[in-house]
PDB file of C-alpha atoms in Angstrom:
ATOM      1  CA  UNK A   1      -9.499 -59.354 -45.817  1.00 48.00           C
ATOM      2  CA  UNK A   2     -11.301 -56.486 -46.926  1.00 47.00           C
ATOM      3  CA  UNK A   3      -9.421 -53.265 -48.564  1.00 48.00           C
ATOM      4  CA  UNK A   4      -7.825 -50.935 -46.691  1.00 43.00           C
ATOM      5  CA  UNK A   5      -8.817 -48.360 -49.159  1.00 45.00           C
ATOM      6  CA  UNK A   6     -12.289 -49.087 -48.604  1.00 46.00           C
ATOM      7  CA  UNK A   7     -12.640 -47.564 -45.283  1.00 42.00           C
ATOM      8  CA  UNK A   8     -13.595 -44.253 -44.775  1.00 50.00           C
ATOM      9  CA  UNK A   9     -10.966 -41.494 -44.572  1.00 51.00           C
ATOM     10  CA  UNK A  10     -11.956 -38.319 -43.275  1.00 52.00           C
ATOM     11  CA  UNK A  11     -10.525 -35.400 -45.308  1.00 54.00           C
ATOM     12  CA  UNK A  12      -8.421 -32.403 -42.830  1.00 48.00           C
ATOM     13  CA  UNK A  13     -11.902 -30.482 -43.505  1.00 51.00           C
ATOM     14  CA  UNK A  14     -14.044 -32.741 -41.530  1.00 54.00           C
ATOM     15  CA  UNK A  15     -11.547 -32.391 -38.644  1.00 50.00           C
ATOM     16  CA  UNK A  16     -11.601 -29.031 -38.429  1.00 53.00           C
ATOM     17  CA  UNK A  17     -14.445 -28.372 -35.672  1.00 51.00           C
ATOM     18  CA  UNK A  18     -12.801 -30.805 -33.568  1.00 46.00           C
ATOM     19  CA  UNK A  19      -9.608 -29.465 -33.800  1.00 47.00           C
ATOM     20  CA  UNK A  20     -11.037 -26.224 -32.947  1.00 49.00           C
ATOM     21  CA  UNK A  21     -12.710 -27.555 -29.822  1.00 47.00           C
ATOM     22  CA  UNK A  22      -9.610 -29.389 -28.757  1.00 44.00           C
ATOM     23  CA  UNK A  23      -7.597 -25.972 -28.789  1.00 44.00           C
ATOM     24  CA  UNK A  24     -10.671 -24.056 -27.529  1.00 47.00           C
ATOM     25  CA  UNK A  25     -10.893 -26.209 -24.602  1.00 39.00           C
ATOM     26  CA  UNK A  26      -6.663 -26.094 -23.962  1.00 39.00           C
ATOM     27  CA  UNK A  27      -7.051 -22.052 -24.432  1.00 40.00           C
ATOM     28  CA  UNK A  28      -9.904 -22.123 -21.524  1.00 36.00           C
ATOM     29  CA  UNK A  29      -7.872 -24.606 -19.510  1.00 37.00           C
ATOM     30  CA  UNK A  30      -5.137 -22.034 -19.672  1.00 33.00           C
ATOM     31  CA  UNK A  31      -7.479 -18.805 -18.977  1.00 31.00           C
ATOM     32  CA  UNK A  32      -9.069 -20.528 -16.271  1.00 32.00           C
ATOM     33  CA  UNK A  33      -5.245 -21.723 -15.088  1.00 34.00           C
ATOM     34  CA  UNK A  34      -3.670 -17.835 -15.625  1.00 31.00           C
ATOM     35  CA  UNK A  35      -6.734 -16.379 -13.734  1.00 31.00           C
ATOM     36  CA  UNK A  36      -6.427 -18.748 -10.224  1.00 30.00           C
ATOM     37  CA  UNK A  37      -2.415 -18.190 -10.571  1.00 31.00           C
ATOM     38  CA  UNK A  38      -3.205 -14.307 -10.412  1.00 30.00           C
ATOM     39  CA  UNK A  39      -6.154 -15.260  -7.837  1.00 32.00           C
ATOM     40  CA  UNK A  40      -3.095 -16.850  -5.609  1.00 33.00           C
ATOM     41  CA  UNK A  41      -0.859 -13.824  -6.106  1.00 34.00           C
ATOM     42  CA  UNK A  42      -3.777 -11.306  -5.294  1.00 37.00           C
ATOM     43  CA  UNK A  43      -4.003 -12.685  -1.291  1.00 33.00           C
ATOM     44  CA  UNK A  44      -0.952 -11.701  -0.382  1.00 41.00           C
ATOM     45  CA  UNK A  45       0.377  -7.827  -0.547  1.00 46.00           C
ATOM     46  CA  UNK A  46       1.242  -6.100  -3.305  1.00 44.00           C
ATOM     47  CA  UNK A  47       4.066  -3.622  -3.113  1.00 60.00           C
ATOM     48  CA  UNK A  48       6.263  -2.093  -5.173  1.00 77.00           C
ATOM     49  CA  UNK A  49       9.174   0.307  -3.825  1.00 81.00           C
ATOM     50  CA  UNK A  50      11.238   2.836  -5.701  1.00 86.00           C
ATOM     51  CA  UNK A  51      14.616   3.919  -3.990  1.00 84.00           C
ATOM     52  CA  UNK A  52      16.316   7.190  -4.509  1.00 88.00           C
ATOM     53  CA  UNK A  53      19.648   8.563  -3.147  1.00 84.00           C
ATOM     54  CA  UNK A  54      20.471  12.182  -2.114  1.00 76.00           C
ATOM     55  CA  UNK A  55      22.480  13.816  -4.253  1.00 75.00           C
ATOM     56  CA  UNK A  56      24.521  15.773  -1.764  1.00 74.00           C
ATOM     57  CA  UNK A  57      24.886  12.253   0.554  1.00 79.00           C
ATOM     58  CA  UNK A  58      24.469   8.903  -1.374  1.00 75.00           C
ATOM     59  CA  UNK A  59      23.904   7.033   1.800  1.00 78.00           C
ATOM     60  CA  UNK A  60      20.708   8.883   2.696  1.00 85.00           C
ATOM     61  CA  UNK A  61      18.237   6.957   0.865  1.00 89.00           C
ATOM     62  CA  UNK A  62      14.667   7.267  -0.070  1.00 92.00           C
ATOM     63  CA  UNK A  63      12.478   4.975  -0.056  1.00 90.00           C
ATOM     64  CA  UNK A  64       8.258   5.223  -1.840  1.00 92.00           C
ATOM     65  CA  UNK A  65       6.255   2.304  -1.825  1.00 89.00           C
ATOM     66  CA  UNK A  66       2.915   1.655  -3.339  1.00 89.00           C
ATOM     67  CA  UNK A  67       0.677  -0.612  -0.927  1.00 87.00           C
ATOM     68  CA  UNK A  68      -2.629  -1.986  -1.248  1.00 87.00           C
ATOM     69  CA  UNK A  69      -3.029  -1.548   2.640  1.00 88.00           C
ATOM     70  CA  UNK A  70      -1.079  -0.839   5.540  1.00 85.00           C
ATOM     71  CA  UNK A  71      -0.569  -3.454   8.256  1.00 73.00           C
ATOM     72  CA  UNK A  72      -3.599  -5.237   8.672  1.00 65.00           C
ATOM     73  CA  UNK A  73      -5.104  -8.787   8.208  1.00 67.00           C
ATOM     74  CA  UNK A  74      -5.213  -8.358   4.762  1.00 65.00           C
ATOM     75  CA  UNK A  75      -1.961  -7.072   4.172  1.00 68.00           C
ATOM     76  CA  UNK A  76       1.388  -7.519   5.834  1.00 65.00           C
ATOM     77  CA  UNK A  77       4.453  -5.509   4.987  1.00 69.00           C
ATOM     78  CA  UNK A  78       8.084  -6.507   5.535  1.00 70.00           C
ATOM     79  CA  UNK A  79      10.438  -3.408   4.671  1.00 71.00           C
ATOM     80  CA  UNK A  80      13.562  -5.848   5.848  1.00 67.00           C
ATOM     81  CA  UNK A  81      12.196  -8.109   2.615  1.00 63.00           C
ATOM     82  CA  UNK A  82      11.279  -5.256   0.053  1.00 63.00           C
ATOM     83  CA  UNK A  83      14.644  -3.470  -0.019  1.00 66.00           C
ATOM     84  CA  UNK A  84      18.112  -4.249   0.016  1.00 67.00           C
ATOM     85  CA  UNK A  85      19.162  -1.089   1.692  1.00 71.00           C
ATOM     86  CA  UNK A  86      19.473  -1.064   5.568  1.00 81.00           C
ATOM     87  CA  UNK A  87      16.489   0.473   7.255  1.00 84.00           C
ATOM     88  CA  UNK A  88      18.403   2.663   9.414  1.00 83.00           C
ATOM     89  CA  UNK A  89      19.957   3.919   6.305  1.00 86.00           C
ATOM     90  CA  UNK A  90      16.352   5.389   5.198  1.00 91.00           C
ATOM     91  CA  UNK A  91      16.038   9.052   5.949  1.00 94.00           C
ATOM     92  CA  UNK A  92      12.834   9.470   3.571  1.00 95.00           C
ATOM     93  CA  UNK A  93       9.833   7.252   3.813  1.00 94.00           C
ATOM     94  CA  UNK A  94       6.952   7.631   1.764  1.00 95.00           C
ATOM     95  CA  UNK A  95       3.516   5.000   1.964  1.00 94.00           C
ATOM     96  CA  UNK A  96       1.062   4.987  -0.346  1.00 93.00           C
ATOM     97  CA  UNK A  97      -1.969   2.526  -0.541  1.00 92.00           C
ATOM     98  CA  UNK A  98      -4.611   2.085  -3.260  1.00 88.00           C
ATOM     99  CA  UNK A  99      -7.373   4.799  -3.692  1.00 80.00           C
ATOM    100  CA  UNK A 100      -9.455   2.163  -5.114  1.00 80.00           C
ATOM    101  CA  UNK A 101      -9.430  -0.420  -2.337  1.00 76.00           C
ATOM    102  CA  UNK A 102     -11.727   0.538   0.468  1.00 74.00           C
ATOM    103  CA  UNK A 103     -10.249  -1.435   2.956  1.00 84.00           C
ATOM    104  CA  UNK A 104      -9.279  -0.075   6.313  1.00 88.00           C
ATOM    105  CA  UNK A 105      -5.730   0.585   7.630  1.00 91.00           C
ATOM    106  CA  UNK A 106      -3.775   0.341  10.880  1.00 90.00           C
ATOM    107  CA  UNK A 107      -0.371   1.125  11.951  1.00 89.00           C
ATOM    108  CA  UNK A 108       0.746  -0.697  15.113  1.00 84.00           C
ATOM    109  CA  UNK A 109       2.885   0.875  18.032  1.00 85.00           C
ATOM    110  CA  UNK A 110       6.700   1.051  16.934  1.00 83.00           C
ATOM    111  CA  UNK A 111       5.382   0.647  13.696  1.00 85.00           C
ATOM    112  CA  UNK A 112       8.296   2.689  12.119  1.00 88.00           C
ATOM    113  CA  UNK A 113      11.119   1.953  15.108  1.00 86.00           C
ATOM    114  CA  UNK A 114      13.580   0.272  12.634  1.00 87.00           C
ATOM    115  CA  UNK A 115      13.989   3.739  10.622  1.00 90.00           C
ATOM    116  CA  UNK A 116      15.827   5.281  13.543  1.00 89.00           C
ATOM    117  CA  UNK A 117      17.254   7.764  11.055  1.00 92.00           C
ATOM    118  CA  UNK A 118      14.188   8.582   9.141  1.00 94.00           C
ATOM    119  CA  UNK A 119      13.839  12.594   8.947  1.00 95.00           C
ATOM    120  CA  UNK A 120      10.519  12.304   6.497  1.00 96.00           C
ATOM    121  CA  UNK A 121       7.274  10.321   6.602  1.00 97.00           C
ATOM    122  CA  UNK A 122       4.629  10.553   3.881  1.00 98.00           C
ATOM    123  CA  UNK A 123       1.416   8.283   4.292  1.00 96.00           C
ATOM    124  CA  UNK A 124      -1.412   8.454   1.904  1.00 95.00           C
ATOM    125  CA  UNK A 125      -4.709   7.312   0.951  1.00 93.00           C
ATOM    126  CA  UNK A 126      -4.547   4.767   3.556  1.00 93.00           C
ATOM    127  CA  UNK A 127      -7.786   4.722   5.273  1.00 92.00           C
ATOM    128  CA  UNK A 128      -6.463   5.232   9.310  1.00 94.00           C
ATOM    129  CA  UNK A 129      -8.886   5.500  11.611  1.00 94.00           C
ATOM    130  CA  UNK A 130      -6.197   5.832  14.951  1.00 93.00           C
ATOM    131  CA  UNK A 131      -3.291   7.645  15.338  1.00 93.00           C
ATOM    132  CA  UNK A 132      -2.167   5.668  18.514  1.00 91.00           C
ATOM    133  CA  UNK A 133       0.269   6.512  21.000  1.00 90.00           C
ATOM    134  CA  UNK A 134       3.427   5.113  20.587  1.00 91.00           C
ATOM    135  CA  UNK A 135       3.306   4.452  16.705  1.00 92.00           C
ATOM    136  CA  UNK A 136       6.238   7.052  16.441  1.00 92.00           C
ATOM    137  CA  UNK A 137       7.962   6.177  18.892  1.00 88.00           C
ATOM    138  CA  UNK A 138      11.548   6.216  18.393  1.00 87.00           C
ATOM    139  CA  UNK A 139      11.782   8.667  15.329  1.00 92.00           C
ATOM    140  CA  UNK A 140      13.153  12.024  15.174  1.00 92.00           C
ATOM    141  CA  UNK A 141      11.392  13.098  12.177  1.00 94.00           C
ATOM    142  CA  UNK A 142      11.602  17.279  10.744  1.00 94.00           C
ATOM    143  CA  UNK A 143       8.282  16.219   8.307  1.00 96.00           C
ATOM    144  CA  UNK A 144       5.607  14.680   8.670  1.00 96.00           C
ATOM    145  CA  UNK A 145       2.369  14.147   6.314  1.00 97.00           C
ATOM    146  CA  UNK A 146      -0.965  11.856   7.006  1.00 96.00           C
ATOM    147  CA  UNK A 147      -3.291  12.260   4.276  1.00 96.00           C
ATOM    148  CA  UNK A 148      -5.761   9.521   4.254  1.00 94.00           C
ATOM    149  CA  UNK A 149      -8.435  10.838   1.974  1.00 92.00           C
ATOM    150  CA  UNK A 150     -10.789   9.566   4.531  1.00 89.00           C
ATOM    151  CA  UNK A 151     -13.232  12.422   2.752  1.00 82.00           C
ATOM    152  CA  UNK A 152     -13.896   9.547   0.316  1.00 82.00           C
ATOM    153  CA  UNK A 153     -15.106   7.361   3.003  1.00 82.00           C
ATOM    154  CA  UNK A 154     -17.538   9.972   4.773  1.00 81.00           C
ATOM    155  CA  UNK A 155     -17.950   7.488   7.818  1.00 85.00           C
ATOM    156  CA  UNK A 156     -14.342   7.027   8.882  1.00 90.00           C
ATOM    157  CA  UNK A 157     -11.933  10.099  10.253  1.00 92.00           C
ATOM    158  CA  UNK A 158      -8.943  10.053  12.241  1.00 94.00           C
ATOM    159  CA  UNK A 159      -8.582  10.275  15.777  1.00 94.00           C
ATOM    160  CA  UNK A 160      -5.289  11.164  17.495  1.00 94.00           C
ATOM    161  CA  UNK A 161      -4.316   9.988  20.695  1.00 93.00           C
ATOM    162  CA  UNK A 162      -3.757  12.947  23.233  1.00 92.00           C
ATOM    163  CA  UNK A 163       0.412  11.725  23.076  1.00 92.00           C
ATOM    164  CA  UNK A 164       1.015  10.616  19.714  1.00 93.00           C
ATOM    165  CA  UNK A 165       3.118  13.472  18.995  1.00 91.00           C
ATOM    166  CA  UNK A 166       4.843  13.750  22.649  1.00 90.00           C
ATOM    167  CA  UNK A 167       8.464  12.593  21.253  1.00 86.00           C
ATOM    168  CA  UNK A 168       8.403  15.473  18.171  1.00 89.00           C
ATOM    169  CA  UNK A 169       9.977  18.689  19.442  1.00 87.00           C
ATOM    170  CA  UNK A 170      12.186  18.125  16.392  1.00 90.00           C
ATOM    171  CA  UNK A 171       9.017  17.856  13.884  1.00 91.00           C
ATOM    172  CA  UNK A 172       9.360  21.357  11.378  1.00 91.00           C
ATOM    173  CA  UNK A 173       6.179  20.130   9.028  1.00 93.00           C
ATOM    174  CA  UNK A 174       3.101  18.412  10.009  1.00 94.00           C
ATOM    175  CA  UNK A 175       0.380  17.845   7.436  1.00 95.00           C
ATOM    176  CA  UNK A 176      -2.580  16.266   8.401  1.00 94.00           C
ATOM    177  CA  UNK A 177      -4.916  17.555   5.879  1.00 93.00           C
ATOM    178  CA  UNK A 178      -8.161  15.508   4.439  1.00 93.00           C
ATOM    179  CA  UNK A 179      -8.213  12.941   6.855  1.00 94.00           C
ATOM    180  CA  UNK A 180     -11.809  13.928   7.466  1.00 91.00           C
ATOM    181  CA  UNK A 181     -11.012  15.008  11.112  1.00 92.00           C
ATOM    182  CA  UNK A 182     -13.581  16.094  13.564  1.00 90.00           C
ATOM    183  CA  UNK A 183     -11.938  16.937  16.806  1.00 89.00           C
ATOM    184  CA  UNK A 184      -8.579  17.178  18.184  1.00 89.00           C
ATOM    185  CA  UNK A 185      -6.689  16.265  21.870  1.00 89.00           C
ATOM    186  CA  UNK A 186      -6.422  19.307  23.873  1.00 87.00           C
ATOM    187  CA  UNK A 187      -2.760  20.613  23.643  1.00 85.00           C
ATOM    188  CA  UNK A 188      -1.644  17.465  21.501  1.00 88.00           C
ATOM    189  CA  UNK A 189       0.369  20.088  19.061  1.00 86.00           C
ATOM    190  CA  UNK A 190       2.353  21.784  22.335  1.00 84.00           C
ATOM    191  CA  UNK A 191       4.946  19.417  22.425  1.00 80.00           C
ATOM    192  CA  UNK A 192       5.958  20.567  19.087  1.00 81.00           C
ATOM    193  CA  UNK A 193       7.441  23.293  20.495  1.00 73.00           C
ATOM    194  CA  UNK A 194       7.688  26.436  17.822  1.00 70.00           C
ATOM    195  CA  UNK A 195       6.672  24.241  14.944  1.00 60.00           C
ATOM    196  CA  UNK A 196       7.129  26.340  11.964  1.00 67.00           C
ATOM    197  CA  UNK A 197       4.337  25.144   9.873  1.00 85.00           C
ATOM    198  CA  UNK A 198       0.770  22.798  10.350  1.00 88.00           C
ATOM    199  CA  UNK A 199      -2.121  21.904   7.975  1.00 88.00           C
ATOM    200  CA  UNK A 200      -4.931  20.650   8.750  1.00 87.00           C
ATOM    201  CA  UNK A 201      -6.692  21.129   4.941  1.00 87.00           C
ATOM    202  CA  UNK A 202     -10.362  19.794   4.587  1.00 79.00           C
ATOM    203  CA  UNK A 203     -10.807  19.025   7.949  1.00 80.00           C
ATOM    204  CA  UNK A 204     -13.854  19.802  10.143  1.00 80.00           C
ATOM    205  CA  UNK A 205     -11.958  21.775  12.822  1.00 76.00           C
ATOM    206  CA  UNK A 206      -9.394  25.057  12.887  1.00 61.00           C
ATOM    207  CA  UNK A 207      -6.538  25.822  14.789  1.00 59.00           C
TER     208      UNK A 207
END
C-alpha cells in the first residue's frame, strides 16, 4: 500500500480559478434566471394606482394609474382587481400610459360604465386613434381631458365619432389638446350645451 502522503494535494491556490468559474457560472445561471423572471412579468400589464380621498367627503375617491397601454392585445386592465375601493365610489379618474412605448391604444364602448359616479376623466399619452361612440356612455362627467401626445407619433391623430359626446350636457371642461387632430364632426360640441370652457391646444383645426 503506497503512502497516503505521497499523493498529490493541491494547495487552496490551485483551486482558485475553478472556484471562480463554479461561482461565475451560478452568478450567470442566476442573471440569466432574474432576467426571464422579469421577461415573464413584462407580458402582462403593468400598472400602478395611487388613491386619494377628498378632503371635504372621504368617500369620493380618486383614483391615477400609470399604464403601459390602454385596453388592447397587449395590455388588459381590470380596475375591479387594482383597487380595493368600489368603482362607483370613484368620482376622479385619471389614465396615464408610457410616453416611451409606442404602442397603440383603444378604449372599447362602455369602457368606463362601472364609474357611474365619476365627475373627472384624465387620459394621457395614450396613443388613441378613435374616440367611438358609446365609450362614455353612462357617465355624467363636469371634466374631461384626452391628451394623447399623438404629436409624437406624426402619423396617428384622433378622430371623434359625430356622437361621442351626445350624453354630456353636464360636461363644464373638455380638453382635447395635442392629440394631433385634423378635422372635427360637424356640430359634435352642440350637445354640450353652454359649455363653459374647450381646448383644443396643438391641434390642426380652430373652433
Amino acid at each position: 500500500h503506497r503512502d497516503l502522503h505521497s499523493f498529490p494535494t493541491r494547495r487552496s491556490s490551485d483551486l482558485r480559478p475553478f472556484t471562480s468559474m463554479y461561482f461565475g457560472f451560478i452568478s450567470i445561471a442566476t442573471t440569466v434566471a432574474l432576467v426571464l423572471s422579469l421577461s415573464r412579468l413584462d407580458a402582462k400589464y403593468v400598472e400602478s394606482c395611487e388613491k386619494s380621498y377628498a378632503a371635504a367627503n372621504p368617500t369620493e375617491v380618486a383614483l391615477r394609474c400609470q399604464l403601459r397601454t390602454l385596453n388592447t392585445d397587449f395590455d388588459n386592465l381590470n380596475f375591479s382587481v387594482i383597487t380595493s375601493s368600489p368603482l362607483d365610489s370613484i368620482t376622479s379618474l385619471s389614465l396615464s400610459c408610457s410616453h416611451v412605448l409606442f404602442y397603440q391604444s383603444t378604449l372599447a364602448a362602455s369602457y368606463f360604465h362601472q364609474f357611474s359616479k365619476l365627475q373627472s376623466l384624465a387620459i394621457e399619452h395614450c396613443k388613441l386613434s378613435q374616440l367611438e361612440s358609446g365609450v362614455l356612455d353612462g357617465l355624467r362627467l363636469k371634466n374631461l381631458t384626452i391628451n394623447t401626445y399623438n404629436t409624437a407619433w406624426p402619423a396617428l391623430s384622433l378622430d371623434l365619432s359625430p356622437s361621442v359626446l351626445d350624453e354630456m350636457s353636464t360636461l363644464e371642461r373638455i380638453d382635447l389638446s395635442h392629440n394631433n387632430i385634423w378635422t372635427l364632426p360637424d356640430r359634435v360640441f352642440c350637445a354640450l350645451g353652454d359649455r363653459k370652457s374647450t381646448r383644443l391646444n396643438s391641434s390642426h383645426i380652430t373652433i
